[in-house]
XYZ file of C-alpha atoms in Angstrom:
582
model
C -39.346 -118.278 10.834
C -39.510 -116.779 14.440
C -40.364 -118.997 16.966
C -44.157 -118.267 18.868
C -43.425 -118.669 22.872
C -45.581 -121.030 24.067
C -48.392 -120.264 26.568
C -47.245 -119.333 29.982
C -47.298 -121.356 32.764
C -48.939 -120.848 36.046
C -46.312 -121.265 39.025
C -47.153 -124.482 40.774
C -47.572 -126.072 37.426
C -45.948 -129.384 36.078
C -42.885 -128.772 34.022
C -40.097 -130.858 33.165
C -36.540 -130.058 34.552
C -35.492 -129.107 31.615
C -38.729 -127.105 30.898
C -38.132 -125.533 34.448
C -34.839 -124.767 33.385
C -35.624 -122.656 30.885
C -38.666 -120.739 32.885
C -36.400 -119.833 34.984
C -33.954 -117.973 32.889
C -37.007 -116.384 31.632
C -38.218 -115.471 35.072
C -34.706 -114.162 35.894
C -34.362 -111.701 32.938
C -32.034 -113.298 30.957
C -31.747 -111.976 27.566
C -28.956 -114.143 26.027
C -27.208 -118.082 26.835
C -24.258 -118.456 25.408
C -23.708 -122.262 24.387
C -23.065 -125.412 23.091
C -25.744 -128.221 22.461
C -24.563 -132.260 23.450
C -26.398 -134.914 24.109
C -26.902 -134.491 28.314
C -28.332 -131.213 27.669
C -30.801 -131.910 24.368
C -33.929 -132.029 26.326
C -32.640 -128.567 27.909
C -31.984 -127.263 24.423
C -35.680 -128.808 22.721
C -36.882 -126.918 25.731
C -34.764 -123.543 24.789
C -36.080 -123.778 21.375
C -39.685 -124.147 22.074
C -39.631 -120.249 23.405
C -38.048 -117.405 22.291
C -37.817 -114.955 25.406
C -34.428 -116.334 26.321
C -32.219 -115.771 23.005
C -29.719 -118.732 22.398
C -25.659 -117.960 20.969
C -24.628 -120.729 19.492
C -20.620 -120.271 20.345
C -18.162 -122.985 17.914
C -16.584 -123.671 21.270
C -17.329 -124.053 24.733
C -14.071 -121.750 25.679
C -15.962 -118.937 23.396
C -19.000 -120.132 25.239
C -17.894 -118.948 28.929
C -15.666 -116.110 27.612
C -18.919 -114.538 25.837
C -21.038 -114.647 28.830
C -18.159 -113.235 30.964
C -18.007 -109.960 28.369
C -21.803 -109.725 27.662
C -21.613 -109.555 31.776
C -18.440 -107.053 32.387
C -20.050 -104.768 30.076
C -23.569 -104.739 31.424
C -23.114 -105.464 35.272
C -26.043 -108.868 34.376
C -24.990 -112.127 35.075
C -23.880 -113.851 31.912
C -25.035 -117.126 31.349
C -23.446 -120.148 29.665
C -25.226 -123.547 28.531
C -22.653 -126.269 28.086
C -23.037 -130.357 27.671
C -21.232 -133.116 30.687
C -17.732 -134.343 29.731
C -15.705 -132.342 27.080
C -18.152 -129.497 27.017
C -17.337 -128.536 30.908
C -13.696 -129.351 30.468
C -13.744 -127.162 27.454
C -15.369 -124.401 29.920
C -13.035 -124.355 32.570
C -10.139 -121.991 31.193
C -13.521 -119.349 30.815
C -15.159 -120.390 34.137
C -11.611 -119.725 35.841
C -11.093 -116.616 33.795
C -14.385 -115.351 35.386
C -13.540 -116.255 39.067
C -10.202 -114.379 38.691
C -11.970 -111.382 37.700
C -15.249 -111.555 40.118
C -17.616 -111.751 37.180
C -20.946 -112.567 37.879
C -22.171 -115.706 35.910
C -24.264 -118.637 35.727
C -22.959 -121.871 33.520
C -25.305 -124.826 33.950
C -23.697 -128.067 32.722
C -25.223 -131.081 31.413
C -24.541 -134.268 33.450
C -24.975 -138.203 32.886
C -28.307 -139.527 34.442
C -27.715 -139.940 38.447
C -27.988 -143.811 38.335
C -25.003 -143.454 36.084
C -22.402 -140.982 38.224
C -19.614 -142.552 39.296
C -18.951 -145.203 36.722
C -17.145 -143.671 34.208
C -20.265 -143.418 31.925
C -19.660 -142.160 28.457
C -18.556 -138.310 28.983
C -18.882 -138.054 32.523
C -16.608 -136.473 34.570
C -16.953 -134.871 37.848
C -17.692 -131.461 37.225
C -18.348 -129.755 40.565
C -15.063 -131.467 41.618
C -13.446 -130.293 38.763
C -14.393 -127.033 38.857
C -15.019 -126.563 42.774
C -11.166 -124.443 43.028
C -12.927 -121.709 40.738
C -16.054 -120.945 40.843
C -17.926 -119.415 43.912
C -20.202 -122.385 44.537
C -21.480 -125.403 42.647
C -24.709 -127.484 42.576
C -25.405 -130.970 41.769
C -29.059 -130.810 41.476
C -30.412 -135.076 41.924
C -33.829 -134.099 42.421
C -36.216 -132.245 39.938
C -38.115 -130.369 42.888
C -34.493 -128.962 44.017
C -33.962 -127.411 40.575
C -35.753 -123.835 40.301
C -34.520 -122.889 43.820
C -31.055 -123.921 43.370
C -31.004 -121.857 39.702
C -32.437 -119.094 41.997
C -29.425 -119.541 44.894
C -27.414 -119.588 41.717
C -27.846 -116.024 40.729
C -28.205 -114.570 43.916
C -24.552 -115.989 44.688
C -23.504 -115.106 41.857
C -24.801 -111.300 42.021
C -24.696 -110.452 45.391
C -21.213 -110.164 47.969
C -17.938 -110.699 45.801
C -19.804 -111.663 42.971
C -18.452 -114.567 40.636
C -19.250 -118.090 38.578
C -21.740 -119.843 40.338
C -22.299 -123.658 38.097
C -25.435 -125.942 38.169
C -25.031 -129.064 37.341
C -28.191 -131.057 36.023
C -28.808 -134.627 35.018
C -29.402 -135.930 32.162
C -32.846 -137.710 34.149
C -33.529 -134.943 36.189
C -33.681 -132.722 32.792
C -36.628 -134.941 31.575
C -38.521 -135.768 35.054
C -41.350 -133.588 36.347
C -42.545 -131.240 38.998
C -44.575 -128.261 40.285
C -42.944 -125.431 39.163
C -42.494 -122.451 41.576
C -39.640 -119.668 41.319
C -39.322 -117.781 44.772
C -38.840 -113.796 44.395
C -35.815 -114.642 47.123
C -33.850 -117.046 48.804
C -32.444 -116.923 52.184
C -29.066 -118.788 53.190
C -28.480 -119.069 56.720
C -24.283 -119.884 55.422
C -24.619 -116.921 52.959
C -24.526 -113.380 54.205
C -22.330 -111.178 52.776
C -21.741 -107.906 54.770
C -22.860 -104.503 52.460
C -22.883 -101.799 55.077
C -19.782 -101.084 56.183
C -19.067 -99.774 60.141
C -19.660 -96.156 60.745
C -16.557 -95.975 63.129
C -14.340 -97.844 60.760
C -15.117 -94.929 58.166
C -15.118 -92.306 60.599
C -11.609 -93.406 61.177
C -10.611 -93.415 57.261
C -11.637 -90.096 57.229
C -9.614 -88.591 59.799
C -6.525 -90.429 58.052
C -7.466 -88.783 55.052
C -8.142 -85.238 56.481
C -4.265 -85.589 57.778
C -2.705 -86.641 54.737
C -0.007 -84.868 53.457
C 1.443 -86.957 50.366
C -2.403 -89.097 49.705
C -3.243 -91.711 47.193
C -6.461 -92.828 46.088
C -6.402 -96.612 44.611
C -8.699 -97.594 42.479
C -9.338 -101.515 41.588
C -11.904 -103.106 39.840
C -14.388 -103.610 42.500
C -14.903 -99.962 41.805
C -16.452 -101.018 38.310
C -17.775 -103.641 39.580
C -19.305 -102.257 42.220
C -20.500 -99.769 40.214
C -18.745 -96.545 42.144
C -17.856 -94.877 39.259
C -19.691 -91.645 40.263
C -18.673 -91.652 44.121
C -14.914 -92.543 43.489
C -15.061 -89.570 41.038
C -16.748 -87.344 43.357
C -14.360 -88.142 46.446
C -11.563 -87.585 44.268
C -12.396 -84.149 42.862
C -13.722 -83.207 46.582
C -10.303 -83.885 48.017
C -8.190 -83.054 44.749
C -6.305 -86.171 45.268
C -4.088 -88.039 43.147
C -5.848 -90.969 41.721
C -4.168 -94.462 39.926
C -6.269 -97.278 38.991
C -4.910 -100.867 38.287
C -5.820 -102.752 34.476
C -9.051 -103.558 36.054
C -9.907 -100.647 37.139
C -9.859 -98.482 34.470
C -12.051 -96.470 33.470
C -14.029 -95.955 37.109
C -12.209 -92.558 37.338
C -11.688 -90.682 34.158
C -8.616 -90.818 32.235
C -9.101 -87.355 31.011
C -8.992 -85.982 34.371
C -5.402 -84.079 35.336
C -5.689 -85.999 39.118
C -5.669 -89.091 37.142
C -1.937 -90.317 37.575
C -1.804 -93.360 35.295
C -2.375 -96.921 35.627
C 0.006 -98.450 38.338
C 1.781 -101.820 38.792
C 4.082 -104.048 35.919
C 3.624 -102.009 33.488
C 2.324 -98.670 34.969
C 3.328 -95.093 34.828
C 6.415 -93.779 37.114
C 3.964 -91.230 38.533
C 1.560 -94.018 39.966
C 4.095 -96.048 41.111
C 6.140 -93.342 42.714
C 3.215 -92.139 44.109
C 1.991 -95.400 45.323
C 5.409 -96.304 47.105
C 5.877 -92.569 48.712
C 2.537 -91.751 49.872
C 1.386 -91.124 53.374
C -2.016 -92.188 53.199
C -3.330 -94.797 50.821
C -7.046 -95.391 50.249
C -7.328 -98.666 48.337
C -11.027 -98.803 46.826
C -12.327 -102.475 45.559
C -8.852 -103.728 45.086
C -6.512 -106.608 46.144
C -2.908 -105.876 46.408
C -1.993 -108.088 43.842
C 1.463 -109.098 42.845
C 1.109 -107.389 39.214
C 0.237 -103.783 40.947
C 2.160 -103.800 43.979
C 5.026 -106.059 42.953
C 7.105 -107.837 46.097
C 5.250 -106.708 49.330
C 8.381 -107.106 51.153
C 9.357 -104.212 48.723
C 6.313 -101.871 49.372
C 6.394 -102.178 52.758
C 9.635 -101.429 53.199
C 9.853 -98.473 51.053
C 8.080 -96.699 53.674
C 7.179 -98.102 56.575
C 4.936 -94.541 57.536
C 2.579 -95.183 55.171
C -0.979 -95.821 56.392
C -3.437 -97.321 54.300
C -7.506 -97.734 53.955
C -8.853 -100.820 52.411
C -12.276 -100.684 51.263
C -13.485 -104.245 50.214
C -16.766 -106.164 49.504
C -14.533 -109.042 50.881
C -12.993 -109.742 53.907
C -10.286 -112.335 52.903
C -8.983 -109.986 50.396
C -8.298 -107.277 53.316
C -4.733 -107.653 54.699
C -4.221 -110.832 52.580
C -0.801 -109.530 50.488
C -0.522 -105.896 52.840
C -1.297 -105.307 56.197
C -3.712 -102.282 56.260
C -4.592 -99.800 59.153
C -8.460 -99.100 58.271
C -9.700 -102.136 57.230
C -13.926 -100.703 56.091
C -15.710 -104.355 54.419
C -18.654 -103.589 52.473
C -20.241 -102.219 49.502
C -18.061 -100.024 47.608
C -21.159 -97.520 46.682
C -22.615 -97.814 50.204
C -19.073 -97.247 51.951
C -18.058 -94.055 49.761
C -21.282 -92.311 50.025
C -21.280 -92.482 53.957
C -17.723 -91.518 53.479
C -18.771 -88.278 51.362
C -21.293 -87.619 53.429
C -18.963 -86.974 56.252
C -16.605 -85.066 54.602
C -19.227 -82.571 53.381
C -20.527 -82.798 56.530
C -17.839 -80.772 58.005
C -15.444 -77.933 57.673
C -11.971 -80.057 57.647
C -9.796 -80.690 54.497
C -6.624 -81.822 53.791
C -4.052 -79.006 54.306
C -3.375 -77.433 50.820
C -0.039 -76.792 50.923
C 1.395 -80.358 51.433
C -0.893 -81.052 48.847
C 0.470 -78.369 46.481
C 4.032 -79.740 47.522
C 3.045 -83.367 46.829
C 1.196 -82.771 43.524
C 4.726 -80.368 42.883
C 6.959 -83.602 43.041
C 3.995 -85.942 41.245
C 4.996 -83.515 38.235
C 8.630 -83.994 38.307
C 7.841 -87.936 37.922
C 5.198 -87.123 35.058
C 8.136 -84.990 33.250
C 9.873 -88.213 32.425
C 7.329 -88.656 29.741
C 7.769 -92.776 30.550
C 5.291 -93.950 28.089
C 7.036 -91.961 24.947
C 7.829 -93.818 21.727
C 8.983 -92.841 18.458
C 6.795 -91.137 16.417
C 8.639 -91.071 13.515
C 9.220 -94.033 12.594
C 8.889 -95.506 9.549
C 7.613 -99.003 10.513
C 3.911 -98.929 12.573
C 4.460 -98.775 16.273
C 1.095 -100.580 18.276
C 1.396 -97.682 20.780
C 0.441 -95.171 17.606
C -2.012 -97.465 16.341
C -3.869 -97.413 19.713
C -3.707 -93.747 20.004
C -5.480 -93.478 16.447
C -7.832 -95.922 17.653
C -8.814 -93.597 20.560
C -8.870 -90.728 18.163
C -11.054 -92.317 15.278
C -13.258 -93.653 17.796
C -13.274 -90.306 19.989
C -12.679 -92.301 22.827
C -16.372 -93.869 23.218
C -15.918 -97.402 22.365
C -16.126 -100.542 24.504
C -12.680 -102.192 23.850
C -12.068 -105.847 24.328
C -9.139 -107.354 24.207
C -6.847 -110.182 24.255
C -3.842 -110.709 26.932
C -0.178 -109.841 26.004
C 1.812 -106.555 24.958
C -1.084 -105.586 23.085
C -3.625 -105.200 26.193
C -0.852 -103.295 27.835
C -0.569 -100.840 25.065
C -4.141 -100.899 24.810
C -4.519 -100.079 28.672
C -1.967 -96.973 28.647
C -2.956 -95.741 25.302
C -6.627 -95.846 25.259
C -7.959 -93.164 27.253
C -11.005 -94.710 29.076
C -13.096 -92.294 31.096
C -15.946 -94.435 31.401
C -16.213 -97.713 33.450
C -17.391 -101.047 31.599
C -15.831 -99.752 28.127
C -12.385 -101.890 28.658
C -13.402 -105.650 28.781
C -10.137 -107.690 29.543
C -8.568 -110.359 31.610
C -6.898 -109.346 34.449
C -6.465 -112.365 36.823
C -5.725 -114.846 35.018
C -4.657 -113.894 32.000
C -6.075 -116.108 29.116
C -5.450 -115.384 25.095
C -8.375 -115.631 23.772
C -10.906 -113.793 25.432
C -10.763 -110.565 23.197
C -12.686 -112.243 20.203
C -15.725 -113.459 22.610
C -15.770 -111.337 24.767
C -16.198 -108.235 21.600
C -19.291 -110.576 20.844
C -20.745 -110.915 24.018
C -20.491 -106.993 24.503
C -21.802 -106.174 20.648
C -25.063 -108.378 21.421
C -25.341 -106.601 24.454
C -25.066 -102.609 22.805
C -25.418 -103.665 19.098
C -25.075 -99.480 18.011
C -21.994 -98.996 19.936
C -18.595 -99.539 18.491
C -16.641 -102.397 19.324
C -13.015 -102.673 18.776
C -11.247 -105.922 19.693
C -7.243 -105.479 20.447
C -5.519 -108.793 19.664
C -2.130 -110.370 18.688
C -1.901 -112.784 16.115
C -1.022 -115.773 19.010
C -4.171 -114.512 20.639
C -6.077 -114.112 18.252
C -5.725 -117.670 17.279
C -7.165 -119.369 20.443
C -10.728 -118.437 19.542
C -10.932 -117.685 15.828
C -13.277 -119.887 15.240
C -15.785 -117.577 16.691
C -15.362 -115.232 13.411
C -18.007 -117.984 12.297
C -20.343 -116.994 15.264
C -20.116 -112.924 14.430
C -20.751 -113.804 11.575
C -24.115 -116.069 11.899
C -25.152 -113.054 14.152
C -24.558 -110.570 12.349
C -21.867 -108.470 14.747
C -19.701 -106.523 13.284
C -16.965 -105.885 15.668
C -13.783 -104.581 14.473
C -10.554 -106.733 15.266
C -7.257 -104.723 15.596
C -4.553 -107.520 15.058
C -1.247 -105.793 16.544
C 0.878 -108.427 14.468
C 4.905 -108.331 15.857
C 4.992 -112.497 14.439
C 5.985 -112.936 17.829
C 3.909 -114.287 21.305
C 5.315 -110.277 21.721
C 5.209 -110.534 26.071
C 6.778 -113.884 25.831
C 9.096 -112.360 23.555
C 9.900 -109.414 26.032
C 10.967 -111.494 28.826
C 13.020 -113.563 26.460
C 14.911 -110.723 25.740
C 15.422 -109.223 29.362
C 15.512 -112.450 31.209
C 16.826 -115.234 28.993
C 19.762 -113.968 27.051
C 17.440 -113.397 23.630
C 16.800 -116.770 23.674
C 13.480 -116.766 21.506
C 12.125 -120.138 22.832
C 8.881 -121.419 20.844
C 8.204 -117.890 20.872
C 8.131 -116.757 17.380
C 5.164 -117.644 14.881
C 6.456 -118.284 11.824
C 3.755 -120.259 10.463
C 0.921 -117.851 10.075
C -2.238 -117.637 8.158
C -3.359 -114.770 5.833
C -5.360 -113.020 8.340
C -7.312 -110.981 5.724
C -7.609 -114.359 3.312
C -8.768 -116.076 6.973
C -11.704 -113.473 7.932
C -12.957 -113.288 3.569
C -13.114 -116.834 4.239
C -15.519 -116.662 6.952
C -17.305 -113.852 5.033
C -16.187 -110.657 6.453
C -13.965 -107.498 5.527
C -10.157 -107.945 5.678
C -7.687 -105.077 5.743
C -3.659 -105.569 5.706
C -1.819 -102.103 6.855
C 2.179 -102.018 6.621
C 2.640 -98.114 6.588
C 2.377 -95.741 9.281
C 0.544 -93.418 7.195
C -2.381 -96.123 6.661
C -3.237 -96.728 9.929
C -6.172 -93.817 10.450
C -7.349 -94.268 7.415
C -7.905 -97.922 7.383
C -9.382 -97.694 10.885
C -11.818 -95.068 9.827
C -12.921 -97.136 6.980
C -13.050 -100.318 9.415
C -15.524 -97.768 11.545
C -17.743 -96.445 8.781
C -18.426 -100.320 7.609
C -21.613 -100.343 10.383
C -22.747 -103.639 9.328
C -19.169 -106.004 8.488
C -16.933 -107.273 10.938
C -13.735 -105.555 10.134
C -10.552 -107.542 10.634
C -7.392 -105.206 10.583
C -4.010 -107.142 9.892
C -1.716 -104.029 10.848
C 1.704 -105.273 10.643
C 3.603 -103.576 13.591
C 7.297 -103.373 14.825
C 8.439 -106.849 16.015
C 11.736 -105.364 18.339
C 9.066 -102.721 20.365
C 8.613 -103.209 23.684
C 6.145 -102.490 27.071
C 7.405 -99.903 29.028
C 7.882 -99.095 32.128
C 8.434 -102.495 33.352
C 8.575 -104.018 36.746
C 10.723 -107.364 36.844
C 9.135 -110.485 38.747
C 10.172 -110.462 42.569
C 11.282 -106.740 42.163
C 9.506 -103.414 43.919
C 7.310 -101.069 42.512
C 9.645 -97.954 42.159
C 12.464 -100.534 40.760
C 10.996 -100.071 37.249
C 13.120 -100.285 33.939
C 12.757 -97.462 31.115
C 12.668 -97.241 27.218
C 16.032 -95.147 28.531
C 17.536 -97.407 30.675
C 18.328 -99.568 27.759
């Protein structure tokens, strides 16, 4: 039986805390919480169910709880928001609220707390949750008193949303949930220690452009404050203007189009030899919403070394991330959007270009690097390689689907195979790096565009973390399609084993598996085991056409295959080992 929403209150009204809780979600827009009910946050949830504006998810774990949210939000640019109880249920959230602060997802996770007159004494599940969490989230809130709480949800969001976004976490009472007061949401809030710079200085990006009007050998950067920011359209636009080469890092993906001949490949650990040549021998290097971090750049010592002419252009939201790893020339903070249309704006402006015959020479010697072919694999093999399985995945799916997915070998083959030319269609963890993620995050994103398709990329030690959630697709209704790339091995632990620890195969191989298509019959959906090269379109075509199941493909791939190219910890970006160097 739906649920009628009860009559709307006037602002200025009495509400409870909890009551207030819940108009404000509503007055915020939110469409979905992702949760988990306990017992400091059951007058928050009687209050939830008394409406039915604000849709509640009812996760089987607080982990799934967070990591939902976080995809429901990289896919949609909205805040997600996450419900979880004091105690276990925030410890529980912290691998997800950390996976969002790594990333610069926008969020909102309020967290039940033991009644105030009980903090501090080691109350039955208490713990201290904005100390716990303070190291990764973007600000925290103990709210004490009930009149506090619709302004502080309202800081909440506008921290979250605005700047550098990220987590923002209210914690409420159990008392303050249940005591009462006028209820007023303001339209804004003003904070005198919150002002994050958007425009960015005219002169600074006068400056980048006469860099970039005298490059010879240029390179355009691309991070995933580009997607973020969404600058999709203007980082396209720029590029094509100047007919520049363009690499983007994992998180980045997708803000330039894949399908585009300037596009060079992603860079860094495991990028192409064309972005990271290019990277380490250009001139000028215009770094758009990106960090410099030690996965895409390597050791700094390394790329600053390699060539010590090279000038570069950092174009940030946020100032600590400028000149934090590399020292740049043009530091520009601001809006990504903001910063590149004043930026094309002066290039059409004026006659000037970059001259085209160091750029012919440049793109000339980009070629020879792309000629080495360095993400080949063989095609004829007899046993399923994940790299072909991806590349059918593309195909079947004609390159339009939002892909999720887990952390390991499989997101790297995912992230060079997968052809994305649209930002917020690859949903994965970048920063931190958590297995797990590719499961909630596929239902976050399918309750957010329920007619699109959704393929989740997983290994069967991912995969694992958050299975349990097969149960929540399944009391929703979302059928997402799971690709399980399944080596038997945790395949990137595997892969360092092999290079880095004399094939010593520590803990590292699962040998105690479960029938993954007996596993996701048992929680009522479609299972599918593949073994043979020659069943892998088919089955995935099948997986597609089945609108309404959840589709879990068990594709049994080669366990010896590798990610390549690959940098080695501590080493530089153009010291990269090959398929053929083996």
């Amino acid at each position: 039986m739906e649920l009628k929403p009860p009559p709307m209150t006037e602002a200025g009204e009495t509400l409870t805390g909890a009551e207030i809780t819940i108009r404000c979600l509503q007055d915020e827009g939110v469409d979905f919480v992702f949760g988990y009910p306990g017992g400091a946050v059951l007058y928050i949830y009687d209050a939830l169910a008394q409406q039915s504006k604000v849709r509640h998810i009812l996760v089987r774990h607080e982990q799934g709880a967070l990591h939902a949210a976080d995809g429901y939000s990289r896919a949609t640019g909205r805040p997600g928001v996450a419900l979880v109880t004091s105690g276990p249920g925030v410890t529980n959230a912290v691998t997800g609220i950390a996976t969002a602060y790594m990333d610069s997802i926008p969020m909102v996770v309020i967290t039940g707390q033991v009644p105030t007159r009980a903090i501090g004494e080691d109350a039955f599940q208490e713990c201290d949750t904005v100390g716990i969490t303070r190291p990764c989230v973007k600000h925290n809130f103990l709210v004490k008193d009930v009149s506090q709480l619709a302004v502080t949800i309202k800081k909440a969001f506008h921290i979250a949303t605005t700047g550098r976004p990220g987590p923002v976490l209210v914690d409420i009472p159990k008392d303050v949930s249940m005591q009462s007061a006028l209820y007023h949401y303001p339209e804004r809030v003003q904070m005198r220690s919150y002002n994050p710079v958007v425009k960015g200085h005219t002169g600074q990006i006068k400056k980048a452009l006469q860099l970039i009007l005298e490059a010879k050998r240029p390179m355009v950067y691309v991070g995933g404050g580009a997607v973020l920011g969404n600058a999709s359209a203007e980082v396209t636009e720029l590029v094509r203007e100047l007919d520049f080469p363009c690499t983007q890092t994992l998180m980045g993906l997708g803000a330039f189009p894949a399908s585009d001949r300037r596009f060079v490949g992603m860079l860094g650990m495991h990028g192409t030899v064309e972005a990271n040549m290019g990277m380490q021998n250009c001139d000028v290097l215009l770094a758009i919403g990106a960090r410099f971090d030690d996965r895409v750049i390597g050791n700094p010592s390394h790329f600053a070394a390699g060539n010590p002419n090279r000038r570069i252009v950092h174009i940030d939201i946020d100032p600590s991330s400028i000149s934090k790893r590399v020292r740049v020339d043009v530091p520009i903070v601001g809006d990504v959007v903001d910063v590149l249309r004043e930026l094309l704006a002066l290039l059409r402006a004026g006659t000037a270009r970059p001259d085209p015959a160091s750029l012919a020479a440049w793109w000339a010697e980009i070629a020879t690097w792309r000629a080495r072919d360095c993400l080949r694999y063989d095609r004829k093999a007899d046993i399923v390689k994940p790299q072909f399985v991806i590349e059918k995945l593309w195909e079947v799916t004609k390159g339009d689907a939002i892909v999720t997915s887990d952390v390991g070998q499989h997101q790297m083959w995912a992230a060079q195979f997968y052809r994305f030319d649209k930002p917020r269609r690859w949903i994965n963890s970048g920063g931190l790096g958590t297995m797990g993620v590719g499961l909630p995050y596929a239902l976050g994103v399918k309750l957010a565009f329920p007619d699109a398709d959704v393929a989740c990329v997983t290994g069967e030690a991912s995969i694992q973390m958050c299975i349990q959630e097969l149960s929540t697709c399944k009391q929703y209704h979302l059928p997402v399609k799971v690709v399980n790339l399944n080596n038997r091995y945790m395949g990137m632990v595997r892969q360092w084993q092999e290079f880095f620890h004399g094939n010593r195969y520590a803990e590292s191989y699962m040998d105690a598996l479960p029938d993954f298509v007996k596993l996701a019959e048992a929680y009522g959906h479609v299972g599918m085991r593949v073994d043979k090269p020659g069943d892998v379109e088919g089955a995935l075509r099948e997986a597609f056409a089945l609108k309404d199941r959840l589709v879990f493909l068990d594709i049994i791939t080669d366990q010896t295959e590798n990610v390549f190219p690959m940098v080695p910890g501590g080493k530089g970006m153009s010291e990269m080992i090959l398929a053929e160097d083996l």
